[in-house]
Coordinates of C-alpha atoms in Angstrom, one line a residue:
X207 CA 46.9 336.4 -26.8
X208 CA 46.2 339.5 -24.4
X209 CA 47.2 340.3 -21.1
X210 CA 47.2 343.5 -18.8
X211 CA 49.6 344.2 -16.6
X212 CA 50.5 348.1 -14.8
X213 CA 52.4 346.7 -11.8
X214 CA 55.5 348.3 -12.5
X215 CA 57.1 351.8 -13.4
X216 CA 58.2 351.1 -17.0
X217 CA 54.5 350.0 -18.3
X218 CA 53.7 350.3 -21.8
X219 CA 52.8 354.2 -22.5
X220 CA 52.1 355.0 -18.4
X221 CA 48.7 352.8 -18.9
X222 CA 49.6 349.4 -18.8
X223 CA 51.5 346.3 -21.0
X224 CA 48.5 344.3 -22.7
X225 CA 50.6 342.4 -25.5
X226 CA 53.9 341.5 -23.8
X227 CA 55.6 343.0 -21.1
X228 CA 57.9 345.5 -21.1
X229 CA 60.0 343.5 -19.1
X230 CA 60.0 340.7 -21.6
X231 CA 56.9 338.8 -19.5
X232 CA 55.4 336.8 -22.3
X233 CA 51.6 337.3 -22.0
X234 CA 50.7 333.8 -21.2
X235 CA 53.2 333.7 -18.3
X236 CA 51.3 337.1 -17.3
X237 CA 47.9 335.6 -17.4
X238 CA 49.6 332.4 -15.2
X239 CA 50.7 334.7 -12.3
X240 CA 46.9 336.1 -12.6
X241 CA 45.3 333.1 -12.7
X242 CA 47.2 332.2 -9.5
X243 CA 46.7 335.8 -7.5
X244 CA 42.9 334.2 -8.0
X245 CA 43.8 331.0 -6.4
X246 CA 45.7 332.7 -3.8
X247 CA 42.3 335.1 -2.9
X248 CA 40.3 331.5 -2.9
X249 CA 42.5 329.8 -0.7
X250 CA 42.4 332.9 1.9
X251 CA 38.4 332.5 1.3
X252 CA 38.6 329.0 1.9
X253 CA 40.8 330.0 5.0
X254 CA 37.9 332.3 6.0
X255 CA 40.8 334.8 6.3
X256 CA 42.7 333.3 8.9
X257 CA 46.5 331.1 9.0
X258 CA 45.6 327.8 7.6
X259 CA 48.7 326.2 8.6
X260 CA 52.8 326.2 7.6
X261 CA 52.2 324.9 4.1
X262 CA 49.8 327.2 3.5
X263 CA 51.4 330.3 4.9
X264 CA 54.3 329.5 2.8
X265 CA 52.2 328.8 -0.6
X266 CA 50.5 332.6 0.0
X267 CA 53.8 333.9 0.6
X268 CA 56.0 332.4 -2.2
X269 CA 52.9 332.7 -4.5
X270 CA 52.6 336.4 -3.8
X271 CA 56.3 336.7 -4.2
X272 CA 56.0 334.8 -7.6
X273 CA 54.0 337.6 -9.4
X274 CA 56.3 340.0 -8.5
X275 CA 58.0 342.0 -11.6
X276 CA 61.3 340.9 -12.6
X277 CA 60.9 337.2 -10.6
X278 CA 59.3 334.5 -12.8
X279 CA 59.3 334.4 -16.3
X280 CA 58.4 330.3 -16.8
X281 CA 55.1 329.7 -17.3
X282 CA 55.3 325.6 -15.9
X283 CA 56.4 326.6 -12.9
X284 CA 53.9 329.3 -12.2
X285 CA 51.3 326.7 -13.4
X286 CA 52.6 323.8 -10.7
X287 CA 52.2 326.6 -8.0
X288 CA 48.3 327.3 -8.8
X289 CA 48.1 323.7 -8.6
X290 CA 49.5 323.6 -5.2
X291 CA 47.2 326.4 -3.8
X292 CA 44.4 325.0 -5.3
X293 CA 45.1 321.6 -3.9
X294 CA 45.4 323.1 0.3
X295 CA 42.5 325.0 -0.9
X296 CA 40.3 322.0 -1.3
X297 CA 41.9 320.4 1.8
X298 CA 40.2 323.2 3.3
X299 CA 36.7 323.8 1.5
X300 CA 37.0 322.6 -2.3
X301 CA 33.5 324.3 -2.5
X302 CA 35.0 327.4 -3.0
X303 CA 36.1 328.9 -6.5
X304 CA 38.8 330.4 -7.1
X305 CA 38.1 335.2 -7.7
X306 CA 37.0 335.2 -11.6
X307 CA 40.5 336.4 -13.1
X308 CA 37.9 338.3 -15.3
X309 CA 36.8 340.6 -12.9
X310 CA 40.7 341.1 -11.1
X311 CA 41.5 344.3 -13.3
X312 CA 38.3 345.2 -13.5
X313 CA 35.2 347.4 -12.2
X314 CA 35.1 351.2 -11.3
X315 CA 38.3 352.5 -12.3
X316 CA 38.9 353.9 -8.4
X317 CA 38.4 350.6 -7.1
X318 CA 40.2 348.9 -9.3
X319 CA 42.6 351.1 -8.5
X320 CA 42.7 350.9 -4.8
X321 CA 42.1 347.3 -5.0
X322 CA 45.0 346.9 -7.2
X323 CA 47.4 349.4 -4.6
X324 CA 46.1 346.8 -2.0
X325 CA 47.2 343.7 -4.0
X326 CA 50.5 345.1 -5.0
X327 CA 51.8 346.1 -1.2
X328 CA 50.7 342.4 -0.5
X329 CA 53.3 341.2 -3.4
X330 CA 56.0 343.5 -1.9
X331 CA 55.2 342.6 2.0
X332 CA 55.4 339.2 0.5
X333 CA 59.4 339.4 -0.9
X334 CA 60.1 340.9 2.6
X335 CA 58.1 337.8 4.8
X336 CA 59.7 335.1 2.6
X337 CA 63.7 336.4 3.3
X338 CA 62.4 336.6 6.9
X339 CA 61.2 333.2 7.1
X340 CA 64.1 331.5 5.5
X341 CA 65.7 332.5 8.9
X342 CA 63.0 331.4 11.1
X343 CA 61.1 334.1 11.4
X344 CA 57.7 335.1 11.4
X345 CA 54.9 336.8 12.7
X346 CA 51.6 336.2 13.2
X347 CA 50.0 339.0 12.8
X348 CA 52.4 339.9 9.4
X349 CA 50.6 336.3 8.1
X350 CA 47.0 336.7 9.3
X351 CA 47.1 340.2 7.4
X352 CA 47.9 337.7 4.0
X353 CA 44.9 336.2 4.9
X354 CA 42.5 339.2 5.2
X355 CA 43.9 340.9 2.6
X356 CA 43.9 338.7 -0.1
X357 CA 40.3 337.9 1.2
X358 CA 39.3 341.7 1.2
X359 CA 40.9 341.6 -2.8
X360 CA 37.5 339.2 -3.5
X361 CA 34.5 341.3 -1.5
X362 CA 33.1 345.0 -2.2
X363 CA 34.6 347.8 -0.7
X364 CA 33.8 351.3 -0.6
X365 CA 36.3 353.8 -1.5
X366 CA 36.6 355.0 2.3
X367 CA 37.1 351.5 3.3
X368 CA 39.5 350.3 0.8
X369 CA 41.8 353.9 1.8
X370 CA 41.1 351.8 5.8
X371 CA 42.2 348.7 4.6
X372 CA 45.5 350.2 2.7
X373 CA 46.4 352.4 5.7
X374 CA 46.1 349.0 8.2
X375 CA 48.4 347.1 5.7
X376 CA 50.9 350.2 5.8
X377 CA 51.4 349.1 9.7
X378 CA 51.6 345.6 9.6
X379 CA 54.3 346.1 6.3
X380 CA 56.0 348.0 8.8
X381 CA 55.8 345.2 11.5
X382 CA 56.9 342.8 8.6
X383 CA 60.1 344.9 7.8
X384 CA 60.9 344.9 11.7
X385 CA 60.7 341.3 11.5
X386 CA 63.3 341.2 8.2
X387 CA 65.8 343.5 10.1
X388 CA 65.7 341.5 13.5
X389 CA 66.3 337.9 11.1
X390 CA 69.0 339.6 9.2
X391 CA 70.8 341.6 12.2
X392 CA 70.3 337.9 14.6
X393 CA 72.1 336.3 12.1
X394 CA 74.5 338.4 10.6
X395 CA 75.4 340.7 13.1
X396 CA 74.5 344.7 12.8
X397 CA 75.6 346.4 9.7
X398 CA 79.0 348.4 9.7
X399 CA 80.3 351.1 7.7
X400 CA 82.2 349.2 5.1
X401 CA 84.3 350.3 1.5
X402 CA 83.9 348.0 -1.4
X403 CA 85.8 347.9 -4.4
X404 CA 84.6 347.8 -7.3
X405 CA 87.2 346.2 -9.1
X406 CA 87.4 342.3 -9.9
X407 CA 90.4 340.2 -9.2
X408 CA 91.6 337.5 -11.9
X409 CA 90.4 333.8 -11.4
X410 CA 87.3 332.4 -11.1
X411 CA 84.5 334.3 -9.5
X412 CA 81.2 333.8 -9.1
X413 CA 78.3 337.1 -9.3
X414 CA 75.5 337.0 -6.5
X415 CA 72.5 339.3 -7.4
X416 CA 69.1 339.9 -5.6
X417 CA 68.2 340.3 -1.8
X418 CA 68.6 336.2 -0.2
X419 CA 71.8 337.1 2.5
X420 CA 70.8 333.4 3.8
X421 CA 71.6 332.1 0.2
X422 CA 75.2 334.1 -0.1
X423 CA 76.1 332.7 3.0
X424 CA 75.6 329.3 2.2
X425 CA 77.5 330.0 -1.2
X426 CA 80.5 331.1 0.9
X427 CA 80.5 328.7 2.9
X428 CA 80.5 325.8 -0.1
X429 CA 82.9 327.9 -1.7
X430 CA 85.6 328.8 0.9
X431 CA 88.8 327.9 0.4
X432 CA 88.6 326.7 -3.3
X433 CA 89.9 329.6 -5.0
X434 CA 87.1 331.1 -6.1
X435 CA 85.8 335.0 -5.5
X436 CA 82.4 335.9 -4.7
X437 CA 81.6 339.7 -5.7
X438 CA 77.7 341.0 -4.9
X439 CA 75.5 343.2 -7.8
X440 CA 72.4 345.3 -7.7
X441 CA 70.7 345.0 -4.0
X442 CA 73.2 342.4 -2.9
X443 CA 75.5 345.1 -2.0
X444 CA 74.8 345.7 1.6
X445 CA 76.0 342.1 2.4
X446 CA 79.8 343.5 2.6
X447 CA 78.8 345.4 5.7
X448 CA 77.4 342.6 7.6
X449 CA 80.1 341.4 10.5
X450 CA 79.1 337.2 9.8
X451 CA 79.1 337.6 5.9
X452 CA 82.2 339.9 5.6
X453 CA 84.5 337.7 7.5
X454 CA 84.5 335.7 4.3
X455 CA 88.1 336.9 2.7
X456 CA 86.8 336.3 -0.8
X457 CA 83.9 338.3 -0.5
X458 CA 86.1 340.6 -2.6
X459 CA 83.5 343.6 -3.9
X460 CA 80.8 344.7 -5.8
X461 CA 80.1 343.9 -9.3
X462 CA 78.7 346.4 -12.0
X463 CA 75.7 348.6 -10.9
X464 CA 71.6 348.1 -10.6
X465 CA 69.7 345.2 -11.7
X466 CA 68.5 347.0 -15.0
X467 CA 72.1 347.6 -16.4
X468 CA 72.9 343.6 -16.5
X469 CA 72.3 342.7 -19.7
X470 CA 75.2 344.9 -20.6
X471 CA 77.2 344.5 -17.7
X472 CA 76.7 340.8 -18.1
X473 CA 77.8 340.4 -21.5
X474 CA 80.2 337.5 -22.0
X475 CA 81.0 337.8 -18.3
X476 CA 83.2 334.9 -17.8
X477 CA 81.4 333.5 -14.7
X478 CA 78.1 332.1 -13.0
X479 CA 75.8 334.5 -11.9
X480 CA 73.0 333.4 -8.9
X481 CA 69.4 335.3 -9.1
X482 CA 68.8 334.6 -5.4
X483 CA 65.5 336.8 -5.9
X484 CA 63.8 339.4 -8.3
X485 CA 65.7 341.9 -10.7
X486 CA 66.3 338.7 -13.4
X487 CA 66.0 340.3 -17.0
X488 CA 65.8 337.9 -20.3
X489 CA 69.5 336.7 -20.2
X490 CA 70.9 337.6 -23.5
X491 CA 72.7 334.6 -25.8
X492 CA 76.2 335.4 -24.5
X493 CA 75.5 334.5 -20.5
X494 CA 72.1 332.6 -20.9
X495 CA 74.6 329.3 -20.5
X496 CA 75.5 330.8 -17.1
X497 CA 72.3 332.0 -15.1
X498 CA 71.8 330.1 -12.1
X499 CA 68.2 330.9 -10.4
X500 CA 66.7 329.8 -6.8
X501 CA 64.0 330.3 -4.5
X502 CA 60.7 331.7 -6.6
X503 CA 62.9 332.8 -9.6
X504 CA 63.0 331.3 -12.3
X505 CA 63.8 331.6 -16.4
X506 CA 62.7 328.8 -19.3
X507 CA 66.4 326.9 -19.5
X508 CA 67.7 328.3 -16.7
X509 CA 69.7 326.4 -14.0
X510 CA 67.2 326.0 -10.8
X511 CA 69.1 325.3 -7.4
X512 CA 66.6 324.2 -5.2
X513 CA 67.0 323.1 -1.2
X514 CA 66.7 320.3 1.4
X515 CA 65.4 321.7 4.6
X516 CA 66.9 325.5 3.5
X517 CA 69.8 324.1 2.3
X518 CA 71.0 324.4 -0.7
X519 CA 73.5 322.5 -3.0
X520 CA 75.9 324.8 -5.2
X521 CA 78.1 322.7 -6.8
X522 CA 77.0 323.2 -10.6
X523 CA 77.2 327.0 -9.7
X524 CA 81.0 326.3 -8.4
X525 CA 81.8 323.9 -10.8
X526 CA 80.5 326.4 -13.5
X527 CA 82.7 329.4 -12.1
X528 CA 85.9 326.8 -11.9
X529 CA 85.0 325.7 -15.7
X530 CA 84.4 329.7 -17.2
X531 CA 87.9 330.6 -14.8
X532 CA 87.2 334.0 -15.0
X533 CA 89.5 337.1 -16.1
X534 CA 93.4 336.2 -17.0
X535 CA 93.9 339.8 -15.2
X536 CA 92.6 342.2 -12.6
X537 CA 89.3 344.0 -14.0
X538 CA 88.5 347.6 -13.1
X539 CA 85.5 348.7 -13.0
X540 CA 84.0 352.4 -11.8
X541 CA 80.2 353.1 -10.8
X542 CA 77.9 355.3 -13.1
X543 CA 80.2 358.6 -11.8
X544 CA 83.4 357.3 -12.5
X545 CA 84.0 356.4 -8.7
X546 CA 86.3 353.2 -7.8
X547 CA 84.5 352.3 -4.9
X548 CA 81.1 352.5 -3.0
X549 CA 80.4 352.3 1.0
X550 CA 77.5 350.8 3.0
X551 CA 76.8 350.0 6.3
X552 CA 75.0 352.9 7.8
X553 CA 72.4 351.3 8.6
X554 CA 70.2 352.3 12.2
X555 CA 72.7 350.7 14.6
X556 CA 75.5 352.6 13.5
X557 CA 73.7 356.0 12.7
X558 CA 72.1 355.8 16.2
X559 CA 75.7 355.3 17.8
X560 CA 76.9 358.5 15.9
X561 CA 73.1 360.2 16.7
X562 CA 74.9 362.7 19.3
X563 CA 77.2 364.1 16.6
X564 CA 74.6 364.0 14.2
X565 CA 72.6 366.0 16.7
X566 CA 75.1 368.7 17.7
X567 CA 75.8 369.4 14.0
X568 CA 72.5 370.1 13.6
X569 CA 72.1 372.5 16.7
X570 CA 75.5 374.0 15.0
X571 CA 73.8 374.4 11.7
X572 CA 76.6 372.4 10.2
X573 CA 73.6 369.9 8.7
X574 CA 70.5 371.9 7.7
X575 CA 68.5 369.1 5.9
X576 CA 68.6 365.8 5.8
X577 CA 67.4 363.7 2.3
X578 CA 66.3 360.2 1.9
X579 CA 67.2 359.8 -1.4
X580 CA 66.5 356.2 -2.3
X581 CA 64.0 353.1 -3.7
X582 CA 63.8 351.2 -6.5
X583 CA 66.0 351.8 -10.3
X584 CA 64.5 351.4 -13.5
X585 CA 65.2 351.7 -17.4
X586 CA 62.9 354.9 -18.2
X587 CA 64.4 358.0 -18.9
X588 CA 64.6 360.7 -15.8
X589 CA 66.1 358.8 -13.6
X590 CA 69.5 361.3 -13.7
X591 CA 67.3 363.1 -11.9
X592 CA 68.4 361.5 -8.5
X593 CA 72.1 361.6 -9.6
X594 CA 71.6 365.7 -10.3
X595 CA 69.7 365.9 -7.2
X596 CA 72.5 364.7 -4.8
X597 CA 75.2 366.6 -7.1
X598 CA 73.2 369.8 -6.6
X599 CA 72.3 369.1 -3.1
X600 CA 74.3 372.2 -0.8
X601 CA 77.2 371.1 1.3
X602 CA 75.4 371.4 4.7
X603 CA 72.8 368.7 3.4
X604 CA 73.3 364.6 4.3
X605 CA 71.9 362.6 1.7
X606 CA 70.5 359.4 3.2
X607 CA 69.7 356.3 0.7
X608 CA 69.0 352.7 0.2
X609 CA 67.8 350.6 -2.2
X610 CA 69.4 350.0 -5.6
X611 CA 68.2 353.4 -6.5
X612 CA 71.7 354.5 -5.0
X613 CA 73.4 353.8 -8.1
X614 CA 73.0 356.8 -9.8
X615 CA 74.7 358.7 -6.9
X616 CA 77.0 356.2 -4.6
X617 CA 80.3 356.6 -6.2
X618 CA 80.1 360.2 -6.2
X619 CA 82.6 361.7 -3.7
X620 CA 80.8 364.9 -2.3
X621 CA 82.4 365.2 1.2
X622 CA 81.8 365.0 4.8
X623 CA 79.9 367.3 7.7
X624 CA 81.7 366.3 11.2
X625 CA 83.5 363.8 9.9
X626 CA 80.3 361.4 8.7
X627 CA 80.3 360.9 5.2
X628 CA 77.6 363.1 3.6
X629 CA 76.3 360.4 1.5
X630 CA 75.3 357.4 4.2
X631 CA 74.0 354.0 2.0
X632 CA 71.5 352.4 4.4
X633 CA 71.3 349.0 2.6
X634 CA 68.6 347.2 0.9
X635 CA 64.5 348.0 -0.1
X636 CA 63.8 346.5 3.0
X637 CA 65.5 348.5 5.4
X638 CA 63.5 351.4 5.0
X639 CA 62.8 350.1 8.3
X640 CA 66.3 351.2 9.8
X641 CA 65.4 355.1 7.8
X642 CA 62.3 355.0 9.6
X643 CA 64.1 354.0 13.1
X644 CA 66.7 357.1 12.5
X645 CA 63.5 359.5 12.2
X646 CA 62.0 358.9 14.9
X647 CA 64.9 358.4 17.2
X648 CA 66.0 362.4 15.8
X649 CA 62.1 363.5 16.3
X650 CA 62.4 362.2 20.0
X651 CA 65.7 363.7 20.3
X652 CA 64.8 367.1 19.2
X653 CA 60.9 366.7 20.8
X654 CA 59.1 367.2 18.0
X655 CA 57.2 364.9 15.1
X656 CA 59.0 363.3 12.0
X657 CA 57.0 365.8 9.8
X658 CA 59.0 368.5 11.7
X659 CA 62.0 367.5 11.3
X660 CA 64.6 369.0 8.3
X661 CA 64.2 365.6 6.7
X662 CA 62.5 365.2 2.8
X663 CA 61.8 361.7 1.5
X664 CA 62.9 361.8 -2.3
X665 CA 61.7 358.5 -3.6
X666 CA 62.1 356.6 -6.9
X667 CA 59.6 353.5 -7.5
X668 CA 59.4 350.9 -9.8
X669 CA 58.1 347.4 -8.4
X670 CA 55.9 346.3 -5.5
X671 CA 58.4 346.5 -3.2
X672 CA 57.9 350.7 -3.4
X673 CA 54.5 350.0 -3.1
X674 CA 54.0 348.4 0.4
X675 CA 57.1 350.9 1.5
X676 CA 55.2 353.9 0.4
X677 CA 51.9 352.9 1.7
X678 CA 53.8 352.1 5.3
X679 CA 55.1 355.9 5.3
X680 CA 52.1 357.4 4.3
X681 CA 49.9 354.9 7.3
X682 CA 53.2 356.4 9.4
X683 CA 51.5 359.8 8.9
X684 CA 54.6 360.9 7.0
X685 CA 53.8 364.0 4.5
X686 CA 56.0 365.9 1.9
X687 CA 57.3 362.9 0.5
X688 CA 58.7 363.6 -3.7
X689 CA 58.2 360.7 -5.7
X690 CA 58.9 359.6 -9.6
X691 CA 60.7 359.5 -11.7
X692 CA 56.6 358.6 -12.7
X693 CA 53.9 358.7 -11.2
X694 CA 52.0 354.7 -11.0
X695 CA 49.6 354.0 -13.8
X696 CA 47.7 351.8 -11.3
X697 CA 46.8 355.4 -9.2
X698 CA 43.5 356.9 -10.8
X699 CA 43.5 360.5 -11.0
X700 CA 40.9 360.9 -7.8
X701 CA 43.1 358.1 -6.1
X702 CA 46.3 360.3 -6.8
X703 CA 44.2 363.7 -6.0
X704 CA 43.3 361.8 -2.6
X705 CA 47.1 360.9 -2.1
X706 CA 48.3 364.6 -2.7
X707 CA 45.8 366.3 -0.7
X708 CA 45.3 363.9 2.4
X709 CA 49.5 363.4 2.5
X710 CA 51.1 366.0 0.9
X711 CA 52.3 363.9 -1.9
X712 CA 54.5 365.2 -4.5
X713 CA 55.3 363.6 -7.9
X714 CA 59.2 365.3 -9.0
X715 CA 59.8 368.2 -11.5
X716 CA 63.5 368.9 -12.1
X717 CA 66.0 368.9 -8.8
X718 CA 66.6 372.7 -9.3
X719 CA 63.2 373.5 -8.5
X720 CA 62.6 370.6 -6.2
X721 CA 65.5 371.7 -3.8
X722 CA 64.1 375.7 -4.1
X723 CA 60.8 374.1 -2.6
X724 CA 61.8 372.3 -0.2
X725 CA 64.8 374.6 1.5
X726 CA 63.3 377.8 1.1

């Protein structure tokens, strides 16, 4: 059996996985998630691009979500979502067919490659509108734009109107990563600048991994007070710095690094480990007995926790932790740099309350340039490129970041300019909108635009998520941006040559000549 996927930065040869996944994504589970992107684009026909109601706002959104890389991996389950699109599809109009899953990779290879960018930033938009709306929130226009999108992904477009359609979507992605921040900071209070160990305590402990804060707070909550530690990996890290999740005494720290170093840094752990989103890998043998998935994730064998009105029931995860019991002794553990502890929290509230200093010591010429290093971490080799970057970066630089790209770098002690840290963690993917927030508050402060500013975007991609990010900066207006560590098989060359000459886009070379570039 074939399949063709290029959604992601590790693709077989730069072109595109057509017998198995590079990610393990058998090919008939790959052909599933297609076959339901084409019921999605019928039901938005059927919808004649418009909401069609709750249930269906939800299907598009988790079904989006589903085809994500790194999310679902079990065929059945992907199968018993078509089945529930195409059944509020027919409650609608069961006249209309589902997009020929034939034609959804195929045609002029510009289209199909603008059509595919489109579709993509749609999957990514749709990870950040299903964390919102576990909290209650949503926005109208964020889910009419499912609608018209995944109707547009079904009729002809010309070139010029597919580049309309992508730089539309950038803007309501941003709108949809406003409404993620205001559900998270609501909730959870505004992040604060926090330290987090690194290390793991004896006793039984539990490993929460993904993006879901709403699931690591019910998991607290269910396991307060019966001796068991919780300790956050990959994307999950952030959490530490919010005020409502921290107050949790055995929220103790961080465990191991970014989602693509687990299978090693899982290896006979003895606990549970909850998936709350994407970044699951095949679990090897030696912890497959002690993966826990919910939401859209999901693995053949794995233990699914589903929910009750949002609520969900983690006692097989806690009795599971209380049965493994953990390390007889303290564990130390160090980031990819040898560093014994990481910090987050500087998120927008807390860099805008700092904004005066931040301001003055650029007046002083104490900062010259600011970096955004950050995005997504992958497998592929070049991705030390980020870690030699920041190492190399001069002392009167601030290296912004977020995303679990920050691994390579975030142990790494490299000083402070007025007292602020010189390397500021941001949080997750997703608050790219707080990054955003911070330019523009320093363009007004210093009266000119973002592209003025001393301020480089240095971004590394791999999933979908860097996809509806990057097209939100570039419908922004924001130019100069570096990205790698490669550039997407799903950009044609005439797609990429627009990209670089209409935005200033550059893919990476080596940080040596990078920095030269951009400082000189």
């Amino acid at each position: 059996m074939s399949m063709f996927c290029f959604q992601c930065e590790q693709t077989a040869g730069g072109k595109g996985c057509t017998k198995i996944g590079v990610c393990g994504k058998q090919p008939e589970v790959a052909n599933s998630q297609d076959e339901l992107t084409c019921a999605l684009i019928g039901l938005a026909r059927a919808a004649k691009g418009q909401s069609a109601g709750p249930k269906a706002d939800d299907l598009i959104r988790c079904g989006l979500f589903t085809t994500v890389t790194n999310v679902s991996f079990d065929r059945e389950r992907v199968q018993e979502l078509v089945q529930q699109v195409r059944a509020e599809k027919n409650k609608l109009d069961a006249s209309v067919a589902d997009f020929p899953a034939s034609e959804l990779w195929a045609g002029d290879q510009d289209i199909v490659s603008l059509r595919s960018t489109l579709l993509l930033g749609l999957r990514g938009m749709a990870a950040y509108a299903v964390h919102a709306a576990v909290l209650g929130k949503e926005n109208p226009e964020v889910t009419a734009w499912f609608y018209k999108g995944l109707q547009a992904l079904g009729e002809e477009h010309s070139a010029e109107e597919w580049l309309g359609l992508l730089m539309e979507f950038g803007k309501v992605n941003l709108a949809c990563m406003a409404l993620l921040d205001e559900a998270n900071t609501s909730a959870y209070g505004h992040p604060k600048p926090t330290k987090v160990s690194l290390t793991v305590e004896k006793g039984p402990f539990i490993v929460v991994t993904g993006h879901d804060l709403l699931d690591l707070k019910q998991l607290l909550e269910q396991t307060e007070g019966k001796g068991i530690n919780v300790y956050t990996h990959g994307e999950m890290l952030p959490a530490h710095a919010y005020p409502e999740l921290k107050k949790y005494a055995h929220l103790k720290g961080n465990f191991g690094t970014a989602w693509q170093n687990q299978q090693k840094e899982f290896d006979n752990i003895p606990a549970p480990i909850l998936f709350t989103t994407n970044c699951l890998m095949i679990p090897k043998s030696s912890y497959s007995d002690r993966v826990f998935t919910t939401s859209v994730v999901a693995f053949p064998g794995a233990q699914h926790v589903s929910d009750t009105d949002n609520v969900k029931d983690f006692s097989a995860l806690i009795n599971k932790a209380i049965e493994l019991g953990g390390w007889q002794e303290d564990k130390e553990f160090t980031g990819i740099n040898g560093g014994k502890e990481v910090m987050t929290g500087f998120a927008r509230d807390t860099i805008m309350s700092v904004a005066g200093t931040v301001i003055d010591a650029v007046k002083a010429g104490a900062i010259k340039h600011f970096f955004l290093v950050g995005g997504c971490d992958g497998a592929k080799p070049g991705r030390n490129y980020y870690t030699e970057f920041v190492k190399k970066a001069p002392q009167d630089t601030v290296i912004l970041t977020l995303a679990c790209g920050k691994y390579r770098f975030n142990d790494l002690n490299i000083g402070e300019i007025g007292g602020l840290p010189r390397i500021m963690d941001m949080g997750q993917c997703n608050d790219a909108y707080s990054a955003i927030q911070v330019a523009v508050a320093l363009a007004d402060a210093f009266k000119c635009g973002v592209n003025d500013l001393p301020l480089t975007l240095i971004l590394s991609w791999y999933e979908q998520k860097a996809v509806c990010i990057l097209l939100t900066l570039l419908a922004l207006g924001i130019k100069n941006i570096y990205i790698g560590p490669s550039l997407p098989a799903f950009l044609s060359p005439n797609v990429l040559n627009i990209l670089v000459s209409k935005f200033d886009l550059h893919p990476l070379t080596t940080p040596e000549n990078d920095l030269q570039t951009i400082l000189k």
